Amino acid sequence: MYSSEEVQLLQLEENFSTTLARTNTSIRQFLVDLEPSDLRGRECLRLLQQLQESSQRLWEVTEQSLHSLKQRLHYPTSVALEALLLLNKADHVLQAHMEYIKSYTDCVVVQAFQNVSKKSEHWKSRRKKPQQLLPWENSEGSVGTTPCQALSNPLTQHVQKYVCLLLSLRNTLDKKKSQGDKHHPAQKLVMHAVTLFENLQSFMMQALDQAVATQALWHSLNSRVRDVLCTPTHRLLMDSQDVPVMVTPLRTERVLLFDDALVLLQGHNIYTFDLKLVWVNPSQDKCVLHILTPEEEFSFCAKDSKGQVVWQWKVTQAVCQALRGKKDFPLLGSDPESSVPPDCRCVAYTFRHEGRLYQATYEGSWCRAKPHGKGTMKWPDGRNHTGDFCRGLEHGFGICLVPQASEDKFDCYKCHWREGSMCGYGICEYGTDKVYKGYFQAGLRHGFGILDSIPQTSQPFRYTGHWEKGQRNGYGIEDDTERGERYIGMWQADQRHGPGVVVTQAGVCYQGTFQEDKMADPGILLYEDDSLYEGTFTRDLMLLGKGKVTFPNGLTLDGSFSSGTDKGLYIQGVLDTAASPPDPTSTCKRQLGLGAFPVESRWQGVYRPFQDFVRSGCPGELQEALLGFHVQTSRDLREFQEYLCHERSHPKDCVGSMEDALEEMLQHREPQALQQYLRKALSNSRHPLGKLLHTLMLTFQATYSGIGANKHLQGMAQEEVKHHAQELWAAYRGLLKVALQRQGQTLEEEDMETRDLQVHGLLLPLILPSFYSELLTLYMLLHEREDGLYSQGISNLSLFPDTKLLEFLDVQKHLWPFKDLRLTSNQRCSLVRDKCFLSAILCLQKVITTMDPREKLEILEKTYGEIEAMVSRVLGREYKLPMDDLLPLLIYVVSRAQIQHLGAEIHLIRDMMDPSHIGGLHDFLLTALESCYEHIQKEAVRLHRLPGHWNSRELC
């Protein structure tokens, strides 16, 4: 059965539906023939049209509610109470009422009825017709007032009756429950609807009061101020004429608080502050209230503490409401959770004051009236910065685009910033088609960095080295592709200045002292054929002035050099032909740069950021500034600003990763675990050690690859690799010290012997693969002549069958691995050709499969073991080979292994081997291998001089 409240609700909905239908008709008639020409009139017409639309929607919702009530009363057994629209869709009904209230109050605020009715002849001729909608009013009312009352009073009374009937229905259901009936399914719906419409009733009263107060405000303002402030969205919340307040240091006559803005009036000047960007800061003085905005800070000084409390509460609640982006419901400030606005907000704002940010628009996070967090700052000239901000300044990772004035191109800076300036690691793409990857300080390139031209440019350029205040300064490498040369040396103020080495594509290289891009003193000039010139010469490598030439055959020419008109070379000097021929290996091993650039000072700009990071305790928030960030391609970064700034690793992730790395370091201090940890860390570019190694590898490639692959730079390269190993070990120790300090422990001092053992035995083998390609190339170039003779010797010895070769090498016959030496030569050849000592040969060939000097020496040791094992099997007993027996057998194995560039391999092993192996078995075996190598070279010369009658058939 249905209740009496349901019958009354039906009657209420029928009456309200009728009233709304008449209201809609009245509004439509009111809008007839309205074609205002002025802006204000068009705005009022738009608001009245919105009012008519919201009134229509409210009527439609009321009709739906009425239909559900009729269904309930006609079919009480099949249509349950909870099926009523007013209950199961109370939020939907409420929304229709809210939209109507908003439309209506918007019209009230700007006096839409009064403004439009003055221009409507249709309405003036029928000004009494709205009386039919107001049977409870006896007075006729003035033009414009009557429609206002007709549109507000029915809704107000309707909501009041809603609340009364819903309360009565709730009580009826409560009584049935108290009488023993089960809990009614609609009881919660009724209670929810009661709460909603009670709140709506309070909110509607508040909204109407604010609208009327705002409408009244306009009459107290001069026309200019009224034209600026009179908008339908404004709702007056507070007026300093009601609660007096004085503003300092700004001088204002009046303060107005709207629901979306704080307005200060001074004569004709209007200062408007968006409430979303207003922060309230109470003072210790109970009568003073501090207000923070993006460009202004001022204080409200009330006459007494009560006035200060009122203003503080009103402004605070208005800010909360503005940040929510909608009117408070049910009441302004009634939600306890929203009583205090957050310090951090996300709002857009355009700066108006002169200065660095003039006319710039910032959209992003704010804190205490300053850009703080992630955001984008855009200037009218096209410049913009997207990234992290701190207290109003660019701070953290960010991308800045700066347009070029002359062309439609941009300079794109993707870097870390500190207090408004670039600081830390960054990648910058310039509109000039150059890219810089490196470190900044105070907005300028500073520290280590690489300036490179894009691959498609017509004039390629590359500089790898150190910078100071935006200029090349210190040690650096420059490639000049136009001249086909590479400069390796010192810089000052963007010019070559100090000791330097130049390597050309033609293979010629020279060393000297430069001053302001020119060679200032005599230098050294080395030619491809190893001729050496010491003296003065021109930039085009023309000998000029006093000098001395030393030829590869030992002859010297000392005198004065000059060029003639026919571009020939004129020499006046002494040719010394009495000099003895030099050691053939000495001329090709002349090395440049060793004394000019101490290895300790070459790449300090690479180590320094890491050292500073460790010195500061490895803070996680600085990790990305040190290591850089993940990139795809440089051009892609310009298109993915949003990705870089909002999707990349958060600084907190960096903190966590650094903490994890330090903790993991403490768990891997035992030798085997330490080796695994270092291998993992060095291969990870997001680890400080891995980043350091990767950068050092780039410097190595920039110096010694391409044009720099010159044999006269081998000495610089090999000492550089060793020094990198020492620095990386020191870097590991620095990280370990920080990790221990965080645990309240200290790191024990390390003696020189222990350090060398770790550097050469542990770290050098791990990092050598990163430099191996360029380093081995230099060794091959340096020992090209010896390796050529060695290859010739291998080729000659390969013509010998095994027995002949063993005999040729004077291997004692009782050591030959043949069981029956009475076989003929042809029989032995067919049985054992290329099979003799095969296991040792295969073992030695593995020496080129690894880059680790220690593993190469272990392979050499295993090769020796295989030879000795074979001899022991032949002799039928354990036998230790003396040097006289070992050397010819080893020569045989080496000749059959046919390892290319064996000289380069031997010298690389010798230079990079662990010093602790010197004097031991490995040193002995390496020396033996060197002897084999030299012997094969000599055999090449000796066999080459033999009469031409010997051939492979006869050797067999």
PDB file of N, CA, C and O in Angstrom, residues 776-802:
ATOM      1  N   LEU A 776      93.835  -1.973 -29.358  1.00  0.00           N
ATOM      2  CA  LEU A 776      94.493  -3.002 -30.162  1.00  0.00           C
ATOM      3  C   LEU A 776      94.866  -2.473 -31.547  1.00  0.00           C
ATOM      4  O   LEU A 776      95.927  -2.822 -32.090  1.00  0.00           O
ATOM      5  N   THR A 777      94.027  -1.613 -32.093  1.00  0.00           N
ATOM      6  CA  THR A 777      94.350  -1.008 -33.396  1.00  0.00           C
ATOM      7  C   THR A 777      95.654  -0.226 -33.316  1.00  0.00           C
ATOM      8  O   THR A 777      96.502  -0.308 -34.223  1.00  0.00           O
ATOM      9  N   LEU A 778      95.838   0.540 -32.244  1.00  0.00           N
ATOM     10  CA  LEU A 778      97.072   1.302 -32.078  1.00  0.00           C
ATOM     11  C   LEU A 778      98.277   0.374 -31.957  1.00  0.00           C
ATOM     12  O   LEU A 778      99.354   0.653 -32.507  1.00  0.00           O
ATOM     13  N   TYR A 779      98.113  -0.721 -31.208  1.00  0.00           N
ATOM     14  CA  TYR A 779      99.222  -1.682 -31.074  1.00  0.00           C
ATOM     15  C   TYR A 779      99.541  -2.315 -32.421  1.00  0.00           C
ATOM     16  O   TYR A 779     100.712  -2.536 -32.759  1.00  0.00           O
ATOM     17  N   MET A 780      98.511  -2.629 -33.203  1.00  0.00           N
ATOM     18  CA  MET A 780      98.754  -3.229 -34.516  1.00  0.00           C
ATOM     19  C   MET A 780      99.476  -2.262 -35.434  1.00  0.00           C
ATOM     20  O   MET A 780     100.380  -2.651 -36.193  1.00  0.00           O
ATOM     21  N   LEU A 781      99.111  -0.971 -35.387  1.00  0.00           N
ATOM     22  CA  LEU A 781      99.784   0.016 -36.218  1.00  0.00           C
ATOM     23  C   LEU A 781     101.227   0.214 -35.770  1.00  0.00           C
ATOM     24  O   LEU A 781     102.143   0.357 -36.590  1.00  0.00           O
ATOM     25  N   LEU A 782     101.426   0.194 -34.457  1.00  0.00           N
ATOM     26  CA  LEU A 782     102.761   0.423 -33.914  1.00  0.00           C
ATOM     27  C   LEU A 782     103.717  -0.722 -34.278  1.00  0.00           C
ATOM     28  O   LEU A 782     104.909  -0.491 -34.545  1.00  0.00           O
ATOM     29  N   HIS A 783     103.206  -1.941 -34.312  1.00  0.00           N
ATOM     30  CA  HIS A 783     104.038  -3.113 -34.571  1.00  0.00           C
ATOM     31  C   HIS A 783     103.736  -3.718 -35.935  1.00  0.00           C
ATOM     32  O   HIS A 783     103.896  -4.921 -36.138  1.00  0.00           O
ATOM     33  N   GLU A 784     103.309  -2.863 -36.837  1.00  0.00           N
ATOM     34  CA  GLU A 784     102.936  -3.338 -38.163  1.00  0.00           C
ATOM     35  C   GLU A 784     104.116  -3.960 -38.904  1.00  0.00           C
ATOM     36  O   GLU A 784     103.982  -5.004 -39.566  1.00  0.00           O
ATOM     37  N   ARG A 785     105.299  -3.351 -38.792  1.00  0.00           N
ATOM     38  CA  ARG A 785     106.474  -3.865 -39.515  1.00  0.00           C
ATOM     39  C   ARG A 785     106.867  -5.236 -38.982  1.00  0.00           C
ATOM     40  O   ARG A 785     107.091  -6.181 -39.762  1.00  0.00           O
ATOM     41  N   GLU A 786     106.971  -5.363 -37.646  1.00  0.00           N
ATOM     42  CA  GLU A 786     107.348  -6.653 -37.059  1.00  0.00           C
ATOM     43  C   GLU A 786     106.316  -7.726 -37.379  1.00  0.00           C
ATOM     44  O   GLU A 786     106.662  -8.867 -37.704  1.00  0.00           O
ATOM     45  N   ASP A 787     105.015  -7.326 -37.272  1.00  0.00           N
ATOM     46  CA  ASP A 787     103.968  -8.301 -37.571  1.00  0.00           C
ATOM     47  C   ASP A 787     103.992  -8.709 -39.037  1.00  0.00           C
ATOM     48  O   ASP A 787     103.619  -9.840 -39.391  1.00  0.00           O
ATOM     49  N   GLY A 788     104.424  -7.793 -39.896  1.00  0.00           N
ATOM     50  CA  GLY A 788     104.547  -8.139 -41.311  1.00  0.00           C
ATOM     51  C   GLY A 788     105.610  -9.206 -41.528  1.00  0.00           C
ATOM     52  O   GLY A 788     105.408 -10.178 -42.284  1.00  0.00           O
ATOM     53  N   LEU A 789     106.788  -9.020 -40.872  1.00  0.00           N
ATOM     54  CA  LEU A 789     107.829 -10.030 -40.961  1.00  0.00           C
ATOM     55  C   LEU A 789     107.375 -11.347 -40.348  1.00  0.00           C
ATOM     56  O   LEU A 789     107.653 -12.432 -40.877  1.00  0.00           O
ATOM     57  N   TYR A 790     106.662 -11.245 -39.233  1.00  0.00           N
ATOM     58  CA  TYR A 790     106.149 -12.454 -38.564  1.00  0.00           C
ATOM     59  C   TYR A 790     105.187 -13.204 -39.487  1.00  0.00           C
ATOM     60  O   TYR A 790     105.275 -14.434 -39.628  1.00  0.00           O
ATOM     61  N   SER A 791     104.293 -12.472 -40.146  1.00  0.00           N
ATOM     62  CA  SER A 791     103.335 -13.121 -41.053  1.00  0.00           C
ATOM     63  C   SER A 791     104.059 -13.786 -42.214  1.00  0.00           C
ATOM     64  O   SER A 791     103.678 -14.883 -42.674  1.00  0.00           O
ATOM     65  N   GLN A 792     105.110 -13.119 -42.686  1.00  0.00           N
ATOM     66  CA  GLN A 792     105.894 -13.700 -43.779  1.00  0.00           C
ATOM     67  C   GLN A 792     106.568 -14.994 -43.314  1.00  0.00           C
ATOM     68  O   GLN A 792     106.599 -16.002 -44.030  1.00  0.00           O
ATOM     69  N   GLY A 793     107.086 -14.963 -42.073  1.00  0.00           N
ATOM     70  CA  GLY A 793     107.711 -16.163 -41.521  1.00  0.00           C
ATOM     71  C   GLY A 793     106.720 -17.290 -41.340  1.00  0.00           C
ATOM     72  O   GLY A 793     107.025 -18.454 -41.634  1.00  0.00           O
ATOM     73  N   ILE A 794     105.527 -16.978 -40.856  1.00  0.00           N
ATOM     74  CA  ILE A 794     104.485 -17.990 -40.694  1.00  0.00           C
ATOM     75  C   ILE A 794     104.150 -18.608 -42.050  1.00  0.00           C
ATOM     76  O   ILE A 794     103.979 -19.830 -42.189  1.00  0.00           O
ATOM     77  N   SER A 795     104.047 -17.731 -43.046  1.00  0.00           N
ATOM     78  CA  SER A 795     103.724 -18.215 -44.398  1.00  0.00           C
ATOM     79  C   SER A 795     104.805 -19.164 -44.912  1.00  0.00           C
ATOM     80  O   SER A 795     104.509 -20.208 -45.515  1.00  0.00           O
ATOM     81  N   ASN A 796     106.062 -18.810 -44.667  1.00  0.00           N
ATOM     82  CA  ASN A 796     107.157 -19.677 -45.120  1.00  0.00           C
ATOM     83  C   ASN A 796     107.167 -20.996 -44.362  1.00  0.00           C
ATOM     84  O   ASN A 796     107.333 -22.072 -44.955  1.00  0.00           O
ATOM     85  N   LEU A 797     107.010 -20.953 -43.047  1.00  0.00           N
ATOM     86  CA  LEU A 797     107.058 -22.172 -42.238  1.00  0.00           C
ATOM     87  C   LEU A 797     105.875 -23.090 -42.501  1.00  0.00           C
ATOM     88  O   LEU A 797     105.962 -24.301 -42.270  1.00  0.00           O
ATOM     89  N   SER A 798     104.748 -22.508 -42.975  1.00  0.00           N
ATOM     90  CA  SER A 798     103.580 -23.338 -43.234  1.00  0.00           C
ATOM     91  C   SER A 798     103.812 -24.294 -44.400  1.00  0.00           C
ATOM     92  O   SER A 798     103.059 -25.267 -44.572  1.00  0.00           O
ATOM     93  N   LEU A 799     104.853 -24.018 -45.198  1.00  0.00           N
ATOM     94  CA  LEU A 799     105.164 -24.894 -46.319  1.00  0.00           C
ATOM     95  C   LEU A 799     105.840 -26.186 -45.858  1.00  0.00           C
ATOM     96  O   LEU A 799     105.887 -27.169 -46.605  1.00  0.00           O
ATOM     97  N   PHE A 800     106.379 -26.192 -44.649  1.00  0.00           N
ATOM     98  CA  PHE A 800     107.043 -27.374 -44.119  1.00  0.00           C
ATOM     99  C   PHE A 800     106.007 -28.374 -43.621  1.00  0.00           C
ATOM    100  O   PHE A 800     105.046 -28.001 -42.941  1.00  0.00           O
ATOM    101  N   PRO A 801     106.206 -29.662 -43.897  1.00  0.00           N
ATOM    102  CA  PRO A 801     105.408 -30.671 -43.185  1.00  0.00           C
ATOM    103  C   PRO A 801     105.890 -30.761 -41.744  1.00  0.00           C
ATOM    104  O   PRO A 801     106.934 -30.201 -41.385  1.00  0.00           O
ATOM    105  N   ASP A 802     105.156 -31.480 -40.921  1.00  0.00           N
ATOM    106  CA  ASP A 802     105.481 -31.500 -39.498  1.00  0.00           C
ATOM    107  C   ASP A 802     106.896 -32.013 -39.221  1.00  0.00           C
ATOM    108  O   ASP A 802     107.650 -31.403 -38.453  1.00  0.00           O
TER     109      ASP A 802
END
